[in-house]
mmCIF file of C-alpha atoms and ligand atoms in Angstrom:
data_model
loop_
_atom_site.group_PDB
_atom_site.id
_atom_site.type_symbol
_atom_site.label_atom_id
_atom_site.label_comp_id
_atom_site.label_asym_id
_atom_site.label_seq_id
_atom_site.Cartn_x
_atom_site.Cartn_y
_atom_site.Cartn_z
ATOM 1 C CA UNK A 1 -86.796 -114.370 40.670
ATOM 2 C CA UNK A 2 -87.111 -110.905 40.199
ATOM 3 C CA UNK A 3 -89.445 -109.265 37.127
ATOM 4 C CA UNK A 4 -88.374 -108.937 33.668
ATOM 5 C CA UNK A 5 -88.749 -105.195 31.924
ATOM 6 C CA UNK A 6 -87.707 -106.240 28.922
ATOM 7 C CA UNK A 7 -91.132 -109.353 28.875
ATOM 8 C CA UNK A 8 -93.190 -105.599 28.327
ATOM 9 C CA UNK A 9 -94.611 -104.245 25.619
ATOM 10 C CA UNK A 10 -94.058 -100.435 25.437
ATOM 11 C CA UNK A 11 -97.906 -99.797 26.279
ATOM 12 C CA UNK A 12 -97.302 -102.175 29.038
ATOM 13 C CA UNK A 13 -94.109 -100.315 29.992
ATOM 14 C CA UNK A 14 -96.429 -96.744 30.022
ATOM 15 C CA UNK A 15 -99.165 -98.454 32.341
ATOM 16 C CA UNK A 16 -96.227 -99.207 34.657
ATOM 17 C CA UNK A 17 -94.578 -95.976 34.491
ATOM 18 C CA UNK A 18 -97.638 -94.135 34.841
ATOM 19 C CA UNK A 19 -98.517 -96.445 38.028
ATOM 20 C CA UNK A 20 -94.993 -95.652 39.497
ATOM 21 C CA UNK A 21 -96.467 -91.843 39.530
ATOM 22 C CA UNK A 22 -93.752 -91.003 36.424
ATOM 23 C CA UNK A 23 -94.674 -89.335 33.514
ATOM 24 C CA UNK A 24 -95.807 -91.546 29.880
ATOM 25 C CA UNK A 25 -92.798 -90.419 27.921
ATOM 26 C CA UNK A 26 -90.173 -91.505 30.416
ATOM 27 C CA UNK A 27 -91.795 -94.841 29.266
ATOM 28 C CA UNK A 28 -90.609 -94.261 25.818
ATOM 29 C CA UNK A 29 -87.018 -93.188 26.550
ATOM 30 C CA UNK A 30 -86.359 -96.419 28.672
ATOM 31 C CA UNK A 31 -87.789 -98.682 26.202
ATOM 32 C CA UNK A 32 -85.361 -97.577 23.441
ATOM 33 C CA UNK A 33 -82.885 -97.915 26.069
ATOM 34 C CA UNK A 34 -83.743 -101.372 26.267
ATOM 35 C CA UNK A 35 -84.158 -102.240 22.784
ATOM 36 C CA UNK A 36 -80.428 -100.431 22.516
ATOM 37 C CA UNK A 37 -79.111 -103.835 24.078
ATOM 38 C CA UNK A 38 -78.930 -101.602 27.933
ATOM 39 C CA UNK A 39 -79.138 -102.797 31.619
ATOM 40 C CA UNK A 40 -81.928 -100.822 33.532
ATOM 41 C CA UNK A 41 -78.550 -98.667 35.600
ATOM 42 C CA UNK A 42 -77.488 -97.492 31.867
ATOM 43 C CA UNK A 43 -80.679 -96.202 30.968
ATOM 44 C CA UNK A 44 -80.361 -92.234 31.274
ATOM 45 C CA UNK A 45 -83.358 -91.939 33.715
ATOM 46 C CA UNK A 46 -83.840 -90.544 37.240
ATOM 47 C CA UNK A 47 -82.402 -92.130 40.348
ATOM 48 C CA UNK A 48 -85.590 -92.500 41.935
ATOM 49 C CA UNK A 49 -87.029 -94.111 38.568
ATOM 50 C CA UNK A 50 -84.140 -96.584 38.518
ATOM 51 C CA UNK A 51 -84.336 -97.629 41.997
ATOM 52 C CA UNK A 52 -88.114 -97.722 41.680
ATOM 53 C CA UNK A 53 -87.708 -100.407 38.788
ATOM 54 C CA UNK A 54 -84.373 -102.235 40.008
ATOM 55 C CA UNK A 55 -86.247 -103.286 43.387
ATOM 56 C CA UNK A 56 -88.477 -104.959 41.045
ATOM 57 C CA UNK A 57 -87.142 -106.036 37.854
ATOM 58 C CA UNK A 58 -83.620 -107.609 36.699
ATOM 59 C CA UNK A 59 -80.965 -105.629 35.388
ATOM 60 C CA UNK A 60 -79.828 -107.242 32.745
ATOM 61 C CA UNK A 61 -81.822 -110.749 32.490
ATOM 62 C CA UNK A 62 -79.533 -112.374 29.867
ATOM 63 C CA UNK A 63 -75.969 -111.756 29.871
ATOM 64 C CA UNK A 64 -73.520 -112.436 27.178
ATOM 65 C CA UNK A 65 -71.067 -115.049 29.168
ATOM 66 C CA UNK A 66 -68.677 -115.980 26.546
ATOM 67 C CA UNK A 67 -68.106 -115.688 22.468
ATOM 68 C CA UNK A 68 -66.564 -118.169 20.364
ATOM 69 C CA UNK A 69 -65.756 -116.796 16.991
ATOM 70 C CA UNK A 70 -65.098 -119.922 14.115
ATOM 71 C CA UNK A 71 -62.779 -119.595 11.475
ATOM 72 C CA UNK A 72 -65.770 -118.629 9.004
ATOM 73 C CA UNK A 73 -66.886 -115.975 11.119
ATOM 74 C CA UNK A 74 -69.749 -117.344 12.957
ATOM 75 C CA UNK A 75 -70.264 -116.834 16.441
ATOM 76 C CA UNK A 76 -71.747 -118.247 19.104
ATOM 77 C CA UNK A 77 -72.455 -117.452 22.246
ATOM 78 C CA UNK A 78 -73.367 -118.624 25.802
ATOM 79 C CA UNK A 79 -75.726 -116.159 27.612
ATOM 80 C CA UNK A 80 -75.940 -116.659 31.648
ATOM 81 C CA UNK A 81 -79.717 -115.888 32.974
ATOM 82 C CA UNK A 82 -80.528 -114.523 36.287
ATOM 83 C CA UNK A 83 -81.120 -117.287 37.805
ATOM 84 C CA UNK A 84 -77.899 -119.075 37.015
ATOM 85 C CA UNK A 85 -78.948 -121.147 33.289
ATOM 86 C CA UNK A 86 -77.143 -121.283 30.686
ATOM 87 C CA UNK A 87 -78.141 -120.717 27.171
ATOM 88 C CA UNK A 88 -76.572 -120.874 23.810
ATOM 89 C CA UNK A 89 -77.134 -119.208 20.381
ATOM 90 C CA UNK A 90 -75.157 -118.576 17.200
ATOM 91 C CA UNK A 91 -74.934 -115.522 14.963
ATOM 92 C CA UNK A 92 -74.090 -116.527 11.095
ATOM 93 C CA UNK A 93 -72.989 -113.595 8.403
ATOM 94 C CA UNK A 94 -74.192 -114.244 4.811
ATOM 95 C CA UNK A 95 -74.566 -112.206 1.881
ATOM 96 C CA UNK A 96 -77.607 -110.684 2.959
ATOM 97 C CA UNK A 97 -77.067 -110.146 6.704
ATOM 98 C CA UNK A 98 -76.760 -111.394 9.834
ATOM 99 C CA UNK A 99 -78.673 -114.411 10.753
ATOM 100 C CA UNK A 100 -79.137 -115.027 14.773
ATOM 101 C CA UNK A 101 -80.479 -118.190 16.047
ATOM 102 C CA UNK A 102 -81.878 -117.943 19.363
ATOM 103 C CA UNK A 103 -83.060 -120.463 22.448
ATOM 104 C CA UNK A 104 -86.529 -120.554 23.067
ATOM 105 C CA UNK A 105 -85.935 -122.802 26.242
ATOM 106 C CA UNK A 106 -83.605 -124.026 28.729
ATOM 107 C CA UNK A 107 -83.040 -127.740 27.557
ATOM 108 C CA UNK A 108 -85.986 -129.554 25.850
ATOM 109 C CA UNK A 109 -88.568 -132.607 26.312
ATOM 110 C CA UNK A 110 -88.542 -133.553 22.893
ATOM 111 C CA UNK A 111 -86.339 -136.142 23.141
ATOM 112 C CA UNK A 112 -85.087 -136.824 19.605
ATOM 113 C CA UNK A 113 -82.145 -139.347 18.999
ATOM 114 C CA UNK A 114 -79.525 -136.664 17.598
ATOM 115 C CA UNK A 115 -80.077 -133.900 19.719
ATOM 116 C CA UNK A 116 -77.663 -132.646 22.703
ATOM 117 C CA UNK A 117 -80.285 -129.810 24.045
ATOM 118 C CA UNK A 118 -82.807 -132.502 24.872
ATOM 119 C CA UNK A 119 -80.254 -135.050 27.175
ATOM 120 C CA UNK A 120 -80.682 -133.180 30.360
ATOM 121 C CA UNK A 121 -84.566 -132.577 29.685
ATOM 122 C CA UNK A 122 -86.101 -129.791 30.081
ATOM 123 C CA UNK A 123 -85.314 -127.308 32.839
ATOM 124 C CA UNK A 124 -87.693 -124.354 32.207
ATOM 125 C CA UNK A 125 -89.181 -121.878 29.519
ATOM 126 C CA UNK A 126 -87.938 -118.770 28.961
ATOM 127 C CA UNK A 127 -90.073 -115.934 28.763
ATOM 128 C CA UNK A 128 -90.442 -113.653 25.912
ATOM 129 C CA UNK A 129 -87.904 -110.962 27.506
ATOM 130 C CA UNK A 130 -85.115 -113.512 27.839
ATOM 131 C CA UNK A 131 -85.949 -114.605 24.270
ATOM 132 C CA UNK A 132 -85.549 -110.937 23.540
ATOM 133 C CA UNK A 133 -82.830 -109.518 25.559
ATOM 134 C CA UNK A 134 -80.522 -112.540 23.502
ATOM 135 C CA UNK A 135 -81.002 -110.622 20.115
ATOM 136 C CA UNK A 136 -80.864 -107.191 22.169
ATOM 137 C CA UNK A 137 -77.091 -108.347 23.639
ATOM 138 C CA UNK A 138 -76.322 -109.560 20.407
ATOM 139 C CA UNK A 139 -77.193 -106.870 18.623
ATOM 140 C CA UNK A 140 -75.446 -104.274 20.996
ATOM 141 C CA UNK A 141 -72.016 -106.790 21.193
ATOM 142 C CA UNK A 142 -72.209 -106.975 16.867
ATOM 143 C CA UNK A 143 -72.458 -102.813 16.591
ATOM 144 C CA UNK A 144 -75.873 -103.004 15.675
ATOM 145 C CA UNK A 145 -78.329 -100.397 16.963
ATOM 146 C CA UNK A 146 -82.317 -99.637 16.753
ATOM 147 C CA UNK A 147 -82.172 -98.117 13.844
ATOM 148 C CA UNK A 148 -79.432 -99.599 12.105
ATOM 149 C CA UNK A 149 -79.460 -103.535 13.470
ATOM 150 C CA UNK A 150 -76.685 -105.818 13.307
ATOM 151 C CA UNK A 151 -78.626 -108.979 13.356
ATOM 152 C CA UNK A 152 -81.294 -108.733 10.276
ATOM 153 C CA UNK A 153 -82.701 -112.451 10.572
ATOM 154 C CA UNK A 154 -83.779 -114.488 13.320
ATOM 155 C CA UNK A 155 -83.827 -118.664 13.368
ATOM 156 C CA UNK A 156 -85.679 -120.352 16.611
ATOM 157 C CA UNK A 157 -83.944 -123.236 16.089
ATOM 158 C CA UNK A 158 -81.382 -122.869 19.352
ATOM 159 C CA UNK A 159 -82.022 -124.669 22.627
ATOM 160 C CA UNK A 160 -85.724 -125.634 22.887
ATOM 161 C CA UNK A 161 -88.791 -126.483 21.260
ATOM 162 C CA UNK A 162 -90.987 -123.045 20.461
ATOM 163 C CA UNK A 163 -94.395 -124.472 20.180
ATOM 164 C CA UNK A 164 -94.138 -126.507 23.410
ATOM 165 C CA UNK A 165 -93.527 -123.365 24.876
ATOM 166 C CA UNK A 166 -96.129 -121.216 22.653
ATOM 167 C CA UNK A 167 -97.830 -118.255 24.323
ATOM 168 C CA UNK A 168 -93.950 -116.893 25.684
ATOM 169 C CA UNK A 169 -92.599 -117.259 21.901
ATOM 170 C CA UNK A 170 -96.075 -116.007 20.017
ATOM 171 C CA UNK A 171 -95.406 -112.718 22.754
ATOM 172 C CA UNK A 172 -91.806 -112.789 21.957
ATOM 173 C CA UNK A 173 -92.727 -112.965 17.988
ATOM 174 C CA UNK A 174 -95.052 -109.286 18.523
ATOM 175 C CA UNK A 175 -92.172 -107.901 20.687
ATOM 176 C CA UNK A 176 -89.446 -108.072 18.455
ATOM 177 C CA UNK A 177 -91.511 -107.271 15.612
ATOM 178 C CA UNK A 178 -93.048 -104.401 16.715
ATOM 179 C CA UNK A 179 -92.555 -100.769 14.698
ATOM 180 C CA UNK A 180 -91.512 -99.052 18.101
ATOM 181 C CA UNK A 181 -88.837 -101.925 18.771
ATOM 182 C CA UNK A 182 -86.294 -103.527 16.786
ATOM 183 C CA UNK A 183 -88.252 -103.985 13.870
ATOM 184 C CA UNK A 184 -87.601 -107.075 12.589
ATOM 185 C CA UNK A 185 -90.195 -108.619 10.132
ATOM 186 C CA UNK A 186 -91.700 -111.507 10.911
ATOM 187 C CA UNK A 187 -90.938 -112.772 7.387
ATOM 188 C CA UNK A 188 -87.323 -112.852 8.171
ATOM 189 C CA UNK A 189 -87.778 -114.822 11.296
ATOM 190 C CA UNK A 190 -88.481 -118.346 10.726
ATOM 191 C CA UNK A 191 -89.577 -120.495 13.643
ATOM 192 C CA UNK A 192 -88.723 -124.062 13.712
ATOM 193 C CA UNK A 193 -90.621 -127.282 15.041
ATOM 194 C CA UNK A 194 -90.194 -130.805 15.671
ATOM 195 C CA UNK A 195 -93.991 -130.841 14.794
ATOM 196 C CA UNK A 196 -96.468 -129.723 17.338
ATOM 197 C CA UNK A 197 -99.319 -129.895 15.190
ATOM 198 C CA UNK A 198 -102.290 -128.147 17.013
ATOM 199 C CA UNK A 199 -100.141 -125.445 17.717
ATOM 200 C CA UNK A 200 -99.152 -125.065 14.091
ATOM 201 C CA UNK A 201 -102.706 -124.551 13.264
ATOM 202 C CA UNK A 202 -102.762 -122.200 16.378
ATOM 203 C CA UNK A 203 -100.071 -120.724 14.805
ATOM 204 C CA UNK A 204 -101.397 -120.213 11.273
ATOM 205 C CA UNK A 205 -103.692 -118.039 12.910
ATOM 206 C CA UNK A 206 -101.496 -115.077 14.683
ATOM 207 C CA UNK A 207 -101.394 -112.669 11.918
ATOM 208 C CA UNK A 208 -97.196 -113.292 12.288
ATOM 209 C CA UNK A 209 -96.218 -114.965 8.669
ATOM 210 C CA UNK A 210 -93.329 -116.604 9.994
ATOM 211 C CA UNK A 211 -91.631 -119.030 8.276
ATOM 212 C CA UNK A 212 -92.463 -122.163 9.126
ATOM 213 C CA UNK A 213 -89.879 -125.362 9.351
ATOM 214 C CA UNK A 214 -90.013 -128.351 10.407
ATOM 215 C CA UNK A 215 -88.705 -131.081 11.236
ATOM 216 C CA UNK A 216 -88.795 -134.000 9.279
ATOM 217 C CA UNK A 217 -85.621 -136.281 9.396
ATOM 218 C CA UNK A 218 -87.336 -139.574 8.049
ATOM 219 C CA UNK A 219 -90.551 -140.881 5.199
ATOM 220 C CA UNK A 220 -92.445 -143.155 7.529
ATOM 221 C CA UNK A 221 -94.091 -142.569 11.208
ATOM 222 C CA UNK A 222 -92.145 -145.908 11.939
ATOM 223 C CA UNK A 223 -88.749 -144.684 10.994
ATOM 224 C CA UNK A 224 -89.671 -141.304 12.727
ATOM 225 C CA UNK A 225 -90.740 -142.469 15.684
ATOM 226 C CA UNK A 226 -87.342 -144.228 16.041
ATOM 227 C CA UNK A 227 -85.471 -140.850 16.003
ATOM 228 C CA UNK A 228 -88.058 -138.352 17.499
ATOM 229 C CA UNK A 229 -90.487 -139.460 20.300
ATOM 230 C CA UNK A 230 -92.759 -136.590 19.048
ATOM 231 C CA UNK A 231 -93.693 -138.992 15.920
ATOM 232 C CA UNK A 232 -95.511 -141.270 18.137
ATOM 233 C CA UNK A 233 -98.114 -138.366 18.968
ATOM 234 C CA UNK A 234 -98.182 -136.761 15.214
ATOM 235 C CA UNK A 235 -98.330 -138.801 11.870
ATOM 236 C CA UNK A 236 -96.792 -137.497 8.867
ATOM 237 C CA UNK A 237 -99.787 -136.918 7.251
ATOM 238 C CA UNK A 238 -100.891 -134.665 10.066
ATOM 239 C CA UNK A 239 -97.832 -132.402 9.796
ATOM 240 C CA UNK A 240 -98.206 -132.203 6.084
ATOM 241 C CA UNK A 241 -101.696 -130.886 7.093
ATOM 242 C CA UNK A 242 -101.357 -128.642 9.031
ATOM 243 C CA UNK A 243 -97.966 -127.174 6.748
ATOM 244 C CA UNK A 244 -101.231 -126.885 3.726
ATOM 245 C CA UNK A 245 -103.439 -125.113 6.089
ATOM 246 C CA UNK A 246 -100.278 -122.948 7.535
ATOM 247 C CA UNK A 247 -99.465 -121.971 3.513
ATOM 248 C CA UNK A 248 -103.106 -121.261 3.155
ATOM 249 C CA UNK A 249 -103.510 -119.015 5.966
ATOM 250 C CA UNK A 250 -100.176 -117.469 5.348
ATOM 251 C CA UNK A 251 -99.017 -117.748 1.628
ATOM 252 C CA UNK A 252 -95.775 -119.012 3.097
ATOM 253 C CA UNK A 253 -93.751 -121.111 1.436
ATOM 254 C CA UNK A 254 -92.902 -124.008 4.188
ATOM 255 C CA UNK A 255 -89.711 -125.499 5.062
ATOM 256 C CA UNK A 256 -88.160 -129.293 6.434
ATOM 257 C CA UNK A 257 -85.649 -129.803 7.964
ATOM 258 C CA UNK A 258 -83.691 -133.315 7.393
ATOM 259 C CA UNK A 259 -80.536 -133.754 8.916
ATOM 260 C CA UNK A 260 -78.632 -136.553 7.056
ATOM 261 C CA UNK A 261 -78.038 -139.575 9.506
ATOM 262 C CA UNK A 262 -75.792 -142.601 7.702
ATOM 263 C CA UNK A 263 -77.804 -145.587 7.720
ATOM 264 C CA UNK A 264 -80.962 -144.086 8.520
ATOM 265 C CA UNK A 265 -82.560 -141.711 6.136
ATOM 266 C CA UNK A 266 -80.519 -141.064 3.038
ATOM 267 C CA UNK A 267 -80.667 -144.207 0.862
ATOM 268 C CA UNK A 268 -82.093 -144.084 -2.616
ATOM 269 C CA UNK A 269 -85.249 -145.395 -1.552
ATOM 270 C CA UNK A 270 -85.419 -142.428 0.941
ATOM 271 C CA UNK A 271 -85.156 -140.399 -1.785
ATOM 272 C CA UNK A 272 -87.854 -141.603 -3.305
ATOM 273 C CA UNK A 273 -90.218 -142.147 -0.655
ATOM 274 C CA UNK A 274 -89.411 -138.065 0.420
ATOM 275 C CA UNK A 275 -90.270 -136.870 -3.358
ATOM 276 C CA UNK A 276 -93.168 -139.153 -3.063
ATOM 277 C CA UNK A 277 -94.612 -137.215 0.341
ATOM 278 C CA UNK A 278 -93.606 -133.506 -0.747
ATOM 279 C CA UNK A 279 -93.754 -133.221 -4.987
ATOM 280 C CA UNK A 280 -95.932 -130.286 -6.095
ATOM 281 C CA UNK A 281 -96.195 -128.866 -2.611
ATOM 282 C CA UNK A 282 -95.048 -125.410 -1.675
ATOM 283 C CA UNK A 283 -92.312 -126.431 0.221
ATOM 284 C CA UNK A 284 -87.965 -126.483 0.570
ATOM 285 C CA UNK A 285 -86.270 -129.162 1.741
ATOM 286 C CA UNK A 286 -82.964 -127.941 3.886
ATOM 287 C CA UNK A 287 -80.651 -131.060 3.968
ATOM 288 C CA UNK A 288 -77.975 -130.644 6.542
ATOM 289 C CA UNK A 289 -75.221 -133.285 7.342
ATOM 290 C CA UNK A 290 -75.682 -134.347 11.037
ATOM 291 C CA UNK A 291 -73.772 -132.680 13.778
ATOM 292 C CA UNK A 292 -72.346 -135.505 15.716
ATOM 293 C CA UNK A 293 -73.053 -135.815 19.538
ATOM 294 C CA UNK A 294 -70.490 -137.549 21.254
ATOM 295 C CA UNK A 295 -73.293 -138.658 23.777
ATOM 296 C CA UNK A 296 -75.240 -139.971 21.175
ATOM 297 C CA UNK A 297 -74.656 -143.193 19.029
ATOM 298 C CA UNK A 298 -75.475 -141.838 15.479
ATOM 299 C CA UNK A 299 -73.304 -140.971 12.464
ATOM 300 C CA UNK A 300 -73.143 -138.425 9.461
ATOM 301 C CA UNK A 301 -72.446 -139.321 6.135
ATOM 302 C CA UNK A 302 -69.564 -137.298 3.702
ATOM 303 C CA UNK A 303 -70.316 -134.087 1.911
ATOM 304 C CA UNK A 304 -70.044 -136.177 -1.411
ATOM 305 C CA UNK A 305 -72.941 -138.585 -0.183
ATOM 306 C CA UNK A 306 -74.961 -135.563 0.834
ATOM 307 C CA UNK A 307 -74.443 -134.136 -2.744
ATOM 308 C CA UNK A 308 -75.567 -137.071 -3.866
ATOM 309 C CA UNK A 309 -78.767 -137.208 -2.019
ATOM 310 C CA UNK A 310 -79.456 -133.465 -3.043
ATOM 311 C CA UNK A 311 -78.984 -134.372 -6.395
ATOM 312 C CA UNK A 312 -81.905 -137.408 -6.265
ATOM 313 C CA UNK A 313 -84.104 -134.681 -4.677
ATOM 314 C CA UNK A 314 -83.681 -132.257 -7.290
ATOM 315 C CA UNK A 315 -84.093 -134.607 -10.340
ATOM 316 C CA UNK A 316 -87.135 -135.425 -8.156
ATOM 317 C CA UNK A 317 -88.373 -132.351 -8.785
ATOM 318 C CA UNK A 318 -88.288 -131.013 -5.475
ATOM 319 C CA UNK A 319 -86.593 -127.744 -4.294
ATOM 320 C CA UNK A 320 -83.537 -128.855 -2.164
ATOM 321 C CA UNK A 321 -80.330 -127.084 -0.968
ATOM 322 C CA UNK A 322 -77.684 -128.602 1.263
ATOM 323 C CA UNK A 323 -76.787 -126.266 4.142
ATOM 324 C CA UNK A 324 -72.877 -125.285 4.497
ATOM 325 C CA UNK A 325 -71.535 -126.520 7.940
ATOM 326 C CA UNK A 326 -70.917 -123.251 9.773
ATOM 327 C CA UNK A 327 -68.741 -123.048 12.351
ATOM 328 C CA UNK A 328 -68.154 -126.796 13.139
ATOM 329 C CA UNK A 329 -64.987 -125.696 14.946
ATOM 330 C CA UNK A 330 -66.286 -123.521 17.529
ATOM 331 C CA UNK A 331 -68.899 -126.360 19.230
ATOM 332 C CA UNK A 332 -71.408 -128.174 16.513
ATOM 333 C CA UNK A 333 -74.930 -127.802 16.317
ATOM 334 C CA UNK A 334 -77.923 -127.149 18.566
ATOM 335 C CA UNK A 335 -77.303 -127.669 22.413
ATOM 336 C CA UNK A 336 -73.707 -128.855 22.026
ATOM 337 C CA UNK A 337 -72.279 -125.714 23.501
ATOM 338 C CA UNK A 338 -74.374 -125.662 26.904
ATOM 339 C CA UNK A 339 -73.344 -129.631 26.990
ATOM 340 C CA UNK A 340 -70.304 -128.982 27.543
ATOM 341 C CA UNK A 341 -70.310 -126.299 29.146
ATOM 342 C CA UNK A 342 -72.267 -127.674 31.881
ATOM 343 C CA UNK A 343 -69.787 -131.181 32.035
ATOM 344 C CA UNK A 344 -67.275 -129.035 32.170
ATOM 345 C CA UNK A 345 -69.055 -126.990 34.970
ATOM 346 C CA UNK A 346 -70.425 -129.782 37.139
ATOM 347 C CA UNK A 347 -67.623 -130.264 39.378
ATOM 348 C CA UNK A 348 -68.364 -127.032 40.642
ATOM 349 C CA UNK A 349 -72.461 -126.767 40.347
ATOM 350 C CA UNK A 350 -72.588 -130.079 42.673
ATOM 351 C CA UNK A 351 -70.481 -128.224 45.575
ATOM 352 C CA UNK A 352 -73.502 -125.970 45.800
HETATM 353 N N1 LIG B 1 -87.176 -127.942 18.470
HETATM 354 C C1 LIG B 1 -87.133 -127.360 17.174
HETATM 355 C C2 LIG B 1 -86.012 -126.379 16.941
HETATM 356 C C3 LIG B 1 -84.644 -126.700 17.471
HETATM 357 S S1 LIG B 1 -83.457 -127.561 16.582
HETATM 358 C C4 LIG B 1 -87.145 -128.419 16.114
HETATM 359 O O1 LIG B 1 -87.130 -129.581 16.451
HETATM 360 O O2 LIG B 1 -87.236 -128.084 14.938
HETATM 361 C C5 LIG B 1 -83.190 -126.909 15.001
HETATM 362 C C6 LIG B 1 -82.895 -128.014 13.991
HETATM 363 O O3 LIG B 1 -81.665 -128.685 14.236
HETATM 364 C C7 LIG B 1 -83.964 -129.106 13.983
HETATM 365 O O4 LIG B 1 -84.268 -129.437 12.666
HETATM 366 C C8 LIG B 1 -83.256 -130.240 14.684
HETATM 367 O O5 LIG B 1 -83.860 -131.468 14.392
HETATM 368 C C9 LIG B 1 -81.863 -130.086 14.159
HETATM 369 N N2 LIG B 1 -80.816 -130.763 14.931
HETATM 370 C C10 LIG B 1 -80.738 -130.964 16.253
HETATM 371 N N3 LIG B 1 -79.628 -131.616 16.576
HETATM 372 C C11 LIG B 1 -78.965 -131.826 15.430
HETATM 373 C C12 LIG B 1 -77.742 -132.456 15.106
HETATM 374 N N4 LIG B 1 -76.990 -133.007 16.046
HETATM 375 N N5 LIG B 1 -77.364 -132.471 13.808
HETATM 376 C C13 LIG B 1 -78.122 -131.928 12.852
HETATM 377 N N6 LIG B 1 -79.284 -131.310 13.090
HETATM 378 C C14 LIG B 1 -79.713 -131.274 14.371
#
């Protein structure tokens, strides 16, 4: 596989330029061309300079392959890679912006219960340029621009688990928050995790206050360990440690996740056991109805159950919202999109 410009920093990108014999401010012209969402043969640079860098480096590393726009708005998208993956992501509009949610991987090893990115394992990380280049293409594709961006907040909750593929996402986090680039702050950029927990501490210490989310899903290492393999490694306890020292190190708020799964983890008594692990702490609890995966075996409950559950939070004393389903028409949650497309797709990938 060919080289990746866009997995450079721009004082990387002068070292290289300078080492092609070019001078340091052509360096600065093609990064902005980069961070404008452009292939290295857009870039308004010299012939010898772009034939220089395309016998080297990809063109365009991640390409928008198709756009499904829901009902509500939303979008998502699969991206092809150079070497012939597929990824997905989704861009969400709310009040305040636009909300991108990117892949940090190509599949995952996590292995939880409810998950469609996880059933084919995991193929391979993706560097921090293909991280990257999917808010760059999005960007570009929404109108956005450098200075004026289309997408204004990132989720890391796509395809993949970040921290099991940490020093590619902790480069990707200083790339796309960098002053020279696109800017985005890494308190609008919240990274998600199933609950790595020495790489949250690793984390806590990056100078990045991200905000950090996890995911819970269940009360007890038993009943956790039934959905997400992960829980056999981690206790409870040891995630709400490291969220305490993450919040100390930061002075981020921290975030679950707990997807609502009927007969698993939304009784009364889950209620209580859930207040019972998080009251006083500085944390949210996201509630979000699971997104059924036809491959997998497990059920959601209705909106007026989830309400109900919100509602035994709150009382609880606990800060609790209930995500909206967005775009449940255009392809469900995380990995369902790359899923199918690859079913649909196989006939043809095994005649290779
Ligand atoms: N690996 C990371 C981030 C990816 S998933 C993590 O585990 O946090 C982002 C969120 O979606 C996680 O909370 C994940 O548990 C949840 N999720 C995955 N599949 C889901 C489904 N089918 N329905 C509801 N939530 C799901």
């Amino acid at each position: 596989m060919k080289k990746i410009l866009q997995d450079l920093s721009l004082t990387e990108l002068e070292n290289l330029i300078l080492s092609l014999g070019e001078q340091k401010f052509r360096a600065k012209q093609l990064y902005t061309g980069l961070m404008q969402g452009k292939k290295i043969s857009e870039i308004n640079i010299s012939a010898t300079l772009r034939e220089k860098l395309l016998s080297e480096y990809e063109d365009e590393p991640v390409k928008i392959s198709e756009v499904f726009t829901s009902a509500d708005g939303t979008k998502k998208f699969l991206f092809g890679l150079a070497d012939g993956n597929i990824i997905e992501g989704v861009l969400m509009a709310y009040k305040y912006g636009n909300t991108q949610c990117v892949s940090t991987q190509v599949g995952c090893r996590m292995g939880c219960k409810f998950c469609a990115s996880t059933l084919g394992g995991l193929v391979r990380n993706l560097s921090s340029g293909e991280i990257l280049c999917q808010i760059l293409k999005v960007n570009a594709f929404a109108g956005g621009t450098v200075e004026k961006r289309a997408v204004t907040n990132l989720v890391l909750m796509g395809s993949g688990e970040p921290l099991d593929n940490y020093d590619e996402v902790v480069k990707f986090l200083k790339s796309v928050s960098a002053e020279e680039g696109l800017n985005i702050s890494p308190r609008n950029i919240s990274l998600s995790t199933c609950g790595l927990v020495p790489k949250m501490y690793a984390l806590a210490e990056e100078g990045l206050p991200v905000n950090l989310t996890v995911s819970l899903h269940q009360t007890t290492d038993e009943g956790r360990a039934r959905t997400m393999p992960i829980a056999r490694k981690y206790s409870i306890d040891e995630i709400l440690k490291a969220c305490a020292y993450y919040f100390e190190r930061t002075g981020r708020r921290y975030i679950f996740e707990y997807s609502l799964i009927s007969g698993e983890n939304c009784d009364k008594k889950h209620a209580d056991e859930l207040i019972a692990l998080l009251k006083g702490k500085p944390c949210h609890v996201n509630l979000i109805r699971l997104n059924e995966v036809k491959e997998r075996n497990l059920e959601t409950i209705t909106e007026k159950q989830a309400y109900s559950f919100l509602g035994m939070l709150e009382r609880g004393g606990l800060s609790a919202t209930l995500r909206r389903q967005i775009g449940a028409d255009i392809g469900g949650a995380c990995g369902q999109l790359r899923a199918s497309y690859i079913n649909k797709n196989s006939g043809d990938k095994n005649e290779d």
